[in-house]
XYZ file of C-alpha atoms in Angstrom:
551
model
C 124.689 136.549 98.783
C 122.391 137.924 96.023
C 123.265 135.106 93.714
C 122.800 132.495 97.325
C 119.313 134.445 97.336
C 118.352 133.816 93.967
C 119.218 129.582 94.263
C 117.420 129.194 97.879
C 114.274 131.493 96.720
C 113.933 128.461 93.710
C 114.741 125.973 96.443
C 112.047 127.070 98.509
C 109.539 127.151 95.337
C 110.213 123.760 93.775
C 110.122 122.654 97.579
C 106.022 123.882 97.117
C 105.877 123.322 93.027
C 105.587 119.732 93.022
C 105.877 119.592 89.170
C 107.690 116.718 88.823
C 107.047 114.699 91.973
C 109.568 112.130 92.134
C 112.180 115.047 92.507
C 110.706 117.744 94.195
C 109.036 115.662 96.785
C 112.381 114.904 98.422
C 112.764 118.879 98.613
C 109.722 118.295 101.367
C 112.263 116.810 103.466
C 114.970 119.398 105.817
C 117.619 116.712 105.384
C 117.542 117.406 101.635
C 116.931 121.307 101.620
C 119.084 121.408 104.636
C 121.881 120.846 102.553
C 121.489 122.179 99.481
C 120.852 125.525 101.566
C 124.118 125.172 102.952
C 125.709 124.718 99.526
C 124.397 127.276 97.945
C 125.101 129.293 100.918
C 129.071 127.805 100.729
C 128.599 126.588 104.271
C 127.253 122.378 103.544
C 128.501 121.208 106.834
C 126.297 123.673 109.020
C 123.369 123.181 106.078
C 123.770 119.601 106.727
C 123.755 119.048 110.473
C 121.253 121.949 110.656
C 118.824 120.044 108.272
C 119.528 116.979 110.082
C 118.552 117.958 113.347
C 114.874 119.725 111.945
C 114.532 116.558 110.360
C 114.402 114.623 113.343
C 111.170 115.901 114.522
C 109.657 115.278 111.462
C 110.449 112.320 110.538
C 106.499 110.660 111.873
C 104.382 113.927 110.355
C 102.488 112.532 107.672
C 100.453 114.244 104.772
C 97.952 112.628 103.271
C 94.574 113.668 101.977
C 95.372 117.585 101.172
C 96.424 117.687 104.922
C 99.378 119.574 105.927
C 100.379 118.737 109.568
C 103.190 120.720 109.146
C 105.318 122.737 106.688
C 108.388 120.431 106.902
C 109.393 122.808 103.323
C 109.205 125.806 105.326
C 110.689 124.390 108.550
C 113.402 122.880 106.638
C 114.858 125.874 104.099
C 113.851 128.377 106.596
C 115.151 126.725 109.907
C 118.293 126.251 107.808
C 119.027 129.747 106.347
C 118.410 131.466 110.207
C 121.002 128.477 111.407
C 123.737 129.449 109.301
C 122.854 133.372 108.859
C 123.363 133.471 113.356
C 126.092 131.511 113.355
C 124.983 129.276 116.017
C 125.457 126.084 116.934
C 123.005 123.430 114.421
C 121.684 121.908 116.865
C 119.395 125.502 117.623
C 118.367 125.018 113.754
C 115.233 123.329 115.752
C 114.148 126.375 117.544
C 114.190 128.207 114.209
C 111.969 125.830 112.193
C 109.435 125.207 114.864
C 107.558 129.015 114.242
C 108.748 129.360 110.742
C 107.152 125.633 110.026
C 103.491 126.977 111.764
C 104.184 129.886 109.554
C 104.634 127.674 106.671
C 100.925 126.635 107.381
C 99.104 130.050 106.007
C 101.267 129.856 102.938
C 99.892 125.990 102.762
C 96.541 127.041 103.049
C 96.993 130.551 101.053
C 98.416 127.953 97.969
C 95.997 125.665 98.334
C 93.107 128.061 98.201
C 94.012 130.282 95.313
C 95.143 127.269 93.231
C 91.440 126.037 93.043
C 90.961 129.365 90.905
C 92.931 127.978 88.031
C 90.781 124.247 87.388
C 87.662 126.604 86.608
C 90.000 128.719 84.072
C 90.866 125.211 82.773
C 87.383 124.607 82.741
C 86.831 127.406 80.180
C 89.699 126.833 78.259
C 88.577 123.070 77.827
C 84.920 124.693 76.903
C 86.434 126.637 74.164
C 88.995 123.041 72.568
C 91.979 124.554 73.912
C 93.337 121.814 75.331
C 96.853 122.837 75.791
C 95.137 125.593 78.165
C 94.659 122.325 80.358
C 98.355 121.985 80.422
C 99.425 125.392 80.743
C 97.028 125.829 83.939
C 98.522 123.037 85.675
C 101.622 124.621 85.585
C 102.596 128.105 85.287
C 99.689 129.635 87.529
C 100.453 127.118 90.180
C 104.128 127.954 89.604
C 103.786 132.105 90.201
C 102.108 131.372 93.952
C 104.698 128.973 94.896
C 107.277 131.950 94.197
C 105.453 134.436 95.512
C 104.644 133.110 98.388
C 107.666 130.695 99.335
C 110.099 132.141 96.789
C 110.049 136.046 97.466
C 110.029 135.116 101.241
C 113.158 133.084 100.990
C 114.874 135.791 99.057
C 114.449 138.361 101.386
C 115.665 136.170 104.382
C 119.242 135.490 102.493
C 119.873 138.562 100.230
C 119.285 140.533 104.206
C 122.361 139.322 105.305
C 124.115 137.784 108.591
C 124.362 140.784 110.704
C 120.764 141.241 112.096
C 120.868 137.523 112.682
C 124.027 137.463 114.470
C 122.977 140.459 116.117
C 119.481 138.376 117.469
C 121.737 135.384 118.558
C 124.560 137.782 120.659
C 121.368 139.393 122.730
C 120.112 136.065 124.001
C 121.847 135.199 127.142
C 123.849 131.961 127.110
C 121.877 129.841 129.807
C 119.034 130.649 127.386
C 120.708 129.119 124.466
C 121.891 125.881 126.971
C 117.969 125.813 127.997
C 117.003 125.921 124.248
C 119.892 122.981 123.452
C 118.115 120.323 125.329
C 114.543 121.758 124.014
C 116.282 120.463 121.177
C 117.743 117.071 122.968
C 114.251 116.036 123.541
C 112.163 117.393 120.430
C 113.139 114.569 118.304
C 111.210 112.407 120.540
C 108.194 114.071 119.112
C 109.074 112.827 115.546
C 110.250 109.296 116.597
C 106.950 108.643 119.025
C 104.849 109.831 116.015
C 106.475 107.274 114.032
C 105.792 105.049 116.726
C 102.215 106.005 116.700
C 101.772 105.252 113.509
C 103.833 102.008 112.748
C 102.788 100.485 116.116
C 100.642 97.387 116.147
C 100.379 95.758 119.506
C 102.451 93.090 118.264
C 104.991 94.697 116.480
C 105.597 96.830 119.569
C 108.374 94.910 120.874
C 110.759 94.929 117.812
C 110.742 98.738 119.222
C 112.274 97.956 122.283
C 114.196 95.163 120.857
C 116.438 98.787 118.659
C 116.727 100.714 120.987
C 118.109 98.262 123.838
C 120.348 96.547 121.215
C 121.510 99.771 120.183
C 122.306 100.725 124.101
C 123.704 97.623 125.075
C 125.735 96.515 121.596
C 126.202 100.394 120.581
C 125.816 98.955 116.703
C 124.772 102.169 114.909
C 121.724 102.916 112.732
C 122.513 101.281 109.538
C 124.102 98.075 111.371
C 120.847 97.901 113.108
C 119.007 98.292 109.985
C 120.265 95.705 107.980
C 120.223 93.104 111.241
C 116.101 94.011 111.075
C 115.894 93.617 107.224
C 116.949 90.007 107.566
C 114.592 89.317 110.263
C 111.766 91.074 108.401
C 112.623 88.797 105.360
C 112.839 86.163 106.949
C 109.511 86.190 109.145
C 107.545 87.040 105.423
C 109.191 84.158 104.078
C 107.928 81.847 106.305
C 104.427 83.387 106.730
C 104.362 82.518 102.735
C 105.028 79.444 103.298
C 102.805 78.410 105.575
C 99.638 79.960 103.938
C 101.049 77.506 101.159
C 100.415 74.935 103.184
C 97.140 76.002 103.715
C 96.708 75.063 100.392
C 93.256 77.839 99.981
C 93.725 80.992 98.918
C 91.662 84.140 99.751
C 91.675 87.211 97.392
C 90.364 90.910 99.016
C 87.987 92.032 96.105
C 87.744 95.854 96.059
C 84.287 96.253 94.896
C 83.604 99.936 92.973
C 81.871 101.032 96.332
C 85.268 100.656 97.957
C 83.611 97.766 100.309
C 86.366 94.527 100.213
C 84.920 91.239 100.199
C 86.655 88.142 100.507
C 86.299 84.848 98.197
C 88.008 81.451 98.376
C 90.031 80.065 95.485
C 91.609 77.252 94.654
C 94.967 77.417 95.130
C 95.674 76.400 91.004
C 97.026 79.485 89.295
C 95.636 78.039 85.779
C 94.269 79.553 83.194
C 95.157 83.186 85.344
C 97.169 84.944 82.641
C 95.458 88.173 80.801
C 96.351 88.940 77.236
C 96.126 92.297 75.858
C 93.015 92.364 73.008
C 94.014 93.356 69.387
C 92.693 96.577 68.748
C 92.974 99.170 66.153
C 94.141 101.664 68.180
C 96.317 101.248 70.437
C 99.283 103.042 72.985
C 102.223 103.302 71.771
C 105.070 102.489 74.530
C 106.113 105.750 73.895
C 102.880 107.307 74.856
C 102.735 104.994 78.035
C 106.177 106.393 79.144
C 105.017 109.640 79.039
C 101.991 109.092 80.531
C 103.135 107.567 83.917
C 105.905 110.733 83.265
C 103.190 112.783 83.213
C 101.430 111.122 86.627
C 104.745 112.702 88.755
C 103.176 116.192 87.617
C 99.750 115.310 89.037
C 100.177 117.352 92.575
C 101.411 120.327 91.049
C 98.643 122.410 90.806
C 97.332 121.132 94.031
C 94.144 122.499 95.639
C 91.324 122.463 98.185
C 88.190 122.050 96.125
C 89.271 119.147 93.404
C 92.632 118.597 94.670
C 94.841 116.380 91.819
C 91.693 116.738 89.243
C 93.812 119.171 86.713
C 96.777 116.802 87.582
C 94.963 114.084 86.539
C 93.275 115.483 83.493
C 96.695 116.794 82.173
C 98.548 113.353 82.165
C 95.852 111.522 80.655
C 96.225 114.308 77.913
C 98.736 112.645 76.105
C 96.895 109.666 75.473
C 93.573 110.985 75.068
C 95.474 112.787 71.780
C 96.614 109.231 70.508
C 93.221 107.326 70.388
C 90.776 109.835 69.445
C 91.440 111.726 65.830
C 89.526 115.188 66.388
C 90.011 118.188 68.616
C 85.914 118.200 69.528
C 86.852 114.130 70.454
C 89.864 114.655 72.718
C 88.178 117.924 74.904
C 84.840 115.507 75.377
C 86.861 112.290 76.907
C 89.710 114.503 78.935
C 86.528 116.342 80.698
C 85.318 113.530 82.335
C 88.908 113.358 84.292
C 88.618 117.156 85.701
C 86.502 115.999 88.563
C 87.496 115.438 92.428
C 90.785 113.103 92.563
C 93.050 112.497 95.129
C 94.955 109.149 95.648
C 99.047 108.320 96.624
C 100.522 109.022 93.043
C 104.598 108.168 93.068
C 104.343 104.055 94.139
C 101.552 102.346 93.638
C 99.026 104.757 92.854
C 100.270 104.828 89.084
C 98.504 101.834 89.107
C 95.132 103.609 88.645
C 96.090 105.783 86.252
C 97.771 102.526 83.832
C 94.202 100.730 84.593
C 92.470 104.197 83.279
C 95.074 104.198 80.078
C 93.499 100.550 79.922
C 90.154 100.913 79.801
C 90.671 104.183 77.925
C 91.944 102.293 75.295
C 89.428 99.845 75.260
C 86.514 102.605 74.844
C 88.461 104.398 71.788
C 88.252 100.420 70.168
C 84.161 100.581 70.591
C 84.043 98.297 73.792
C 81.516 98.682 75.641
C 83.253 101.309 78.592
C 81.844 104.030 79.530
C 82.772 107.581 80.841
C 80.908 106.504 84.180
C 82.791 102.866 84.333
C 85.906 104.702 83.955
C 85.656 107.088 86.691
C 83.898 105.096 89.140
C 86.613 102.579 88.764
C 89.603 105.544 89.664
C 86.439 106.671 92.527
C 86.699 103.073 93.736
C 90.211 102.908 93.817
C 91.584 105.731 94.989
C 90.938 105.544 98.361
C 92.336 102.163 98.978
C 95.299 103.038 96.736
C 96.161 106.001 98.886
C 95.789 103.893 102.083
C 98.716 101.536 101.056
C 101.111 103.659 99.008
C 101.083 106.288 101.652
C 102.042 104.000 104.272
C 104.534 102.412 102.394
C 105.889 105.651 101.171
C 105.272 108.202 103.779
C 104.849 105.859 106.754
C 107.628 103.123 106.139
C 110.407 104.256 102.936
C 110.903 107.899 104.010
C 111.602 106.862 107.887
C 114.418 104.175 107.627
C 115.811 105.870 104.741
C 116.342 109.478 105.937
C 116.499 108.471 109.798
C 119.212 106.525 107.810
C 120.703 109.552 106.742
C 119.941 111.749 109.811
C 122.000 109.652 111.450
C 125.120 109.342 108.976
C 124.483 113.464 108.413
C 124.890 114.205 112.162
C 128.247 112.281 112.282
C 129.216 114.463 109.309
C 129.007 112.301 106.435
C 127.861 113.579 103.408
C 126.762 110.694 101.911
C 123.508 110.620 104.319
C 121.434 113.046 102.287
C 122.956 111.782 99.285
C 122.850 108.201 99.880
C 118.736 108.489 101.160
C 118.074 111.185 97.879
C 119.355 108.327 95.772
C 117.851 105.127 97.026
C 114.155 107.007 97.346
C 114.451 108.109 93.856
C 115.260 104.980 93.152
C 111.970 103.513 94.448
C 110.140 105.958 93.063
C 110.882 105.746 90.002
C 111.242 101.781 90.001
C 107.829 101.089 91.747
C 105.997 103.912 89.704
C 106.825 102.772 86.790
C 106.030 98.744 87.342
C 102.573 99.168 88.666
C 101.587 102.196 85.958
C 102.694 99.257 83.491
C 101.034 96.666 85.542
C 97.665 98.260 85.516
C 97.963 99.145 81.965
C 98.049 95.422 81.166
C 96.271 93.481 83.567
C 93.844 96.036 84.089
C 91.497 95.951 87.295
C 92.810 92.475 88.037
C 96.182 93.829 88.534
C 95.464 95.238 92.244
C 93.487 91.485 93.284
C 96.615 90.245 92.681
C 98.450 92.915 94.835
C 96.337 92.036 97.219
C 95.889 88.534 96.968
C 96.205 86.047 100.319
C 96.893 89.347 102.042
C 100.648 90.356 100.722
C 100.420 93.599 101.233
C 99.173 92.870 105.091
C 102.807 91.041 104.993
C 104.992 93.411 103.266
C 103.721 96.125 105.574
C 104.463 94.208 108.866
C 107.412 93.159 107.045
C 109.029 96.656 106.283
C 107.010 97.671 109.911
C 109.169 95.773 111.582
C 112.565 97.536 109.726
C 110.920 101.159 110.426
C 110.267 99.870 114.491
C 113.993 98.637 114.709
C 115.218 101.999 113.236
C 112.979 104.165 115.423
C 113.692 102.294 118.418
C 117.859 102.791 117.522
C 116.869 106.330 116.794
C 115.403 106.723 120.507
C 118.561 105.460 121.922
C 120.586 107.801 120.026
C 119.190 110.885 118.979
C 117.108 111.764 121.980
C 120.022 113.469 123.553
C 119.587 114.516 127.313
C 120.444 113.103 130.704
C 120.053 114.250 134.043
C 122.773 116.281 135.831
C 121.475 115.151 139.425
C 123.759 113.953 141.967
C 123.210 113.835 145.707
C 125.869 114.210 148.410
C 126.492 111.466 151.078
C 129.011 112.402 153.880
C 132.167 113.008 151.535
C 131.055 111.300 148.312
C 128.045 112.220 145.791
C 125.991 110.251 143.643
C 124.958 110.864 140.145
C 121.596 110.190 139.454
C 122.573 109.564 135.407
C 125.357 106.630 136.539
C 122.137 104.962 138.668
C 119.840 104.825 135.962
C 122.994 103.656 133.202
C 123.779 101.024 136.344
C 120.089 99.794 135.641
C 119.409 100.242 131.493
C 121.338 103.136 129.697
C 118.996 105.097 128.107
C 116.505 105.119 130.379
C 115.416 109.148 130.236
C 115.364 109.295 126.329
C 112.954 106.090 126.298
C 110.609 107.618 129.229
C 110.248 110.642 127.560
C 109.884 109.471 124.184
C 107.079 106.735 125.348
C 105.719 109.649 127.054
C 105.334 111.845 124.122
C 104.078 108.231 122.567
C 101.548 108.385 125.125
C 99.707 111.781 124.751
C 99.662 111.594 120.807
C 97.851 108.284 121.581
C 95.454 110.055 123.906
C 95.317 112.881 120.766
C 97.017 115.601 122.234
C 96.997 118.201 119.774
C 100.795 118.107 118.686
C 101.122 121.744 118.660
C 100.592 121.661 122.718
C 102.909 118.543 122.450
C 105.858 121.000 121.589
C 104.861 123.519 124.006
C 104.750 120.800 126.851
C 108.402 119.983 125.386
C 109.212 123.792 125.629
C 108.714 123.969 129.244
C 110.107 120.616 130.101
C 113.218 121.620 128.264
C 113.421 125.006 130.067
C 112.379 124.174 132.930
C 114.207 121.743 133.357
C 117.959 123.155 132.649
C 117.036 125.884 135.131
C 116.151 123.493 138.015
C 119.131 121.298 137.350
C 116.802 118.378 136.069
C 117.764 117.875 132.585
C 121.020 118.789 131.240
C 122.157 118.308 126.745
C 124.300 115.357 125.601
C 125.847 117.261 123.208
């Protein structure tokens, strides 16, 4: 148990300390951490099932702009540990995870607040000409804080053993356990409704119902629904391209430095648009560019409330600045301009900004008329729009689709679920991030205009949203696992209400609850109150005989 406690403590630490984003980003997700906790504690099946159940309620949680609506790191790891220690059914993992998640919000606030101190220390080290100090302050103090706040509590929880946890569960009446299972059956409706709220443009909402009813009537699994919806989305995307080509006019959405977007008309010709890199005497090598891109993955290792990703941004630019400038004094001078507030998406689309910064830094080192203010103006002007695109694609679309499918496979007791989600997610992050970084470097500011040309990004997001909505609809049909045991006696016979509802349309209760939660979200009801309402409805519904758990 001691070794298990150490491994879980390191897992909890790395879940918060994002020293290598493409990998550690997956440690935010309970499906991944639950499986790893189970592996470390000798019960990978229970860990995977617990993680999948916890994951379902957090599919719609979007963390952007330094905010964390719920601490899924603590929810996944601590909730799974408690499930394994207590020996209870994995469906109970949700009831453990939610209180831990609320506690985790406090831990995150402390972590983000204290980390602000390290960037001031980095400022002092840079003033003294200590470039290595910037990198040291980006990684070491934040690791210590993550270990203190997350690692040690996780270690103590595991090393305490299963006796007290099992005793706690044994002391709870069986009827309460059954009532909490009903709560667990309702809870995925929250995550699904949050995704529906995020993806649900009015003209796309029918795809949600399409996924729902295709599942309840055909019995198709989530993977089949995903393939079918992807084919539909591709067809619609290609047809949209053909229509715009026929129009003969291209519209380019041009980003200005003050974040405004203006539209201009261009001819349909693309001749003469190729941009060649100038021949410089000081030029960044391919090795340096690859290293710089890899450093972008640690941009959030010292995330803090004061300047958010500033220290990480300075850390990644340290590599190209060292190659472009010969003296330590000049390197310090150039690096200081990156020690300012910065925050954007950093894994998929966001690296394009770092690539542009490298391109401008290279031009500046070769005597071009590029000032420090110009570089920061471009970075500041792009970070908002790029974050909007990147967070939408990664957190709002890629993650829910991949991990929704992964949860479905995991709940069918297939380890392929968490493995496939992890592998595909990592491939997309690495592939997209590298491509966008190199595109930004090679084409400079014009690269983002090409991405926005003709509203292509909007069509891509809409296409992905169709897939996401059909997947979400299918999940509402299969993962909101409640029904009604109510029955009315008429003479010597009885009529089950559930049978009557199924004759109208299968899955009406899960659909109704999901839509109700979605309505509450649209009315800006705080998610904490929605969680409380779900607990009350589940418990009261069980004891009054209105609701039952389908398990």
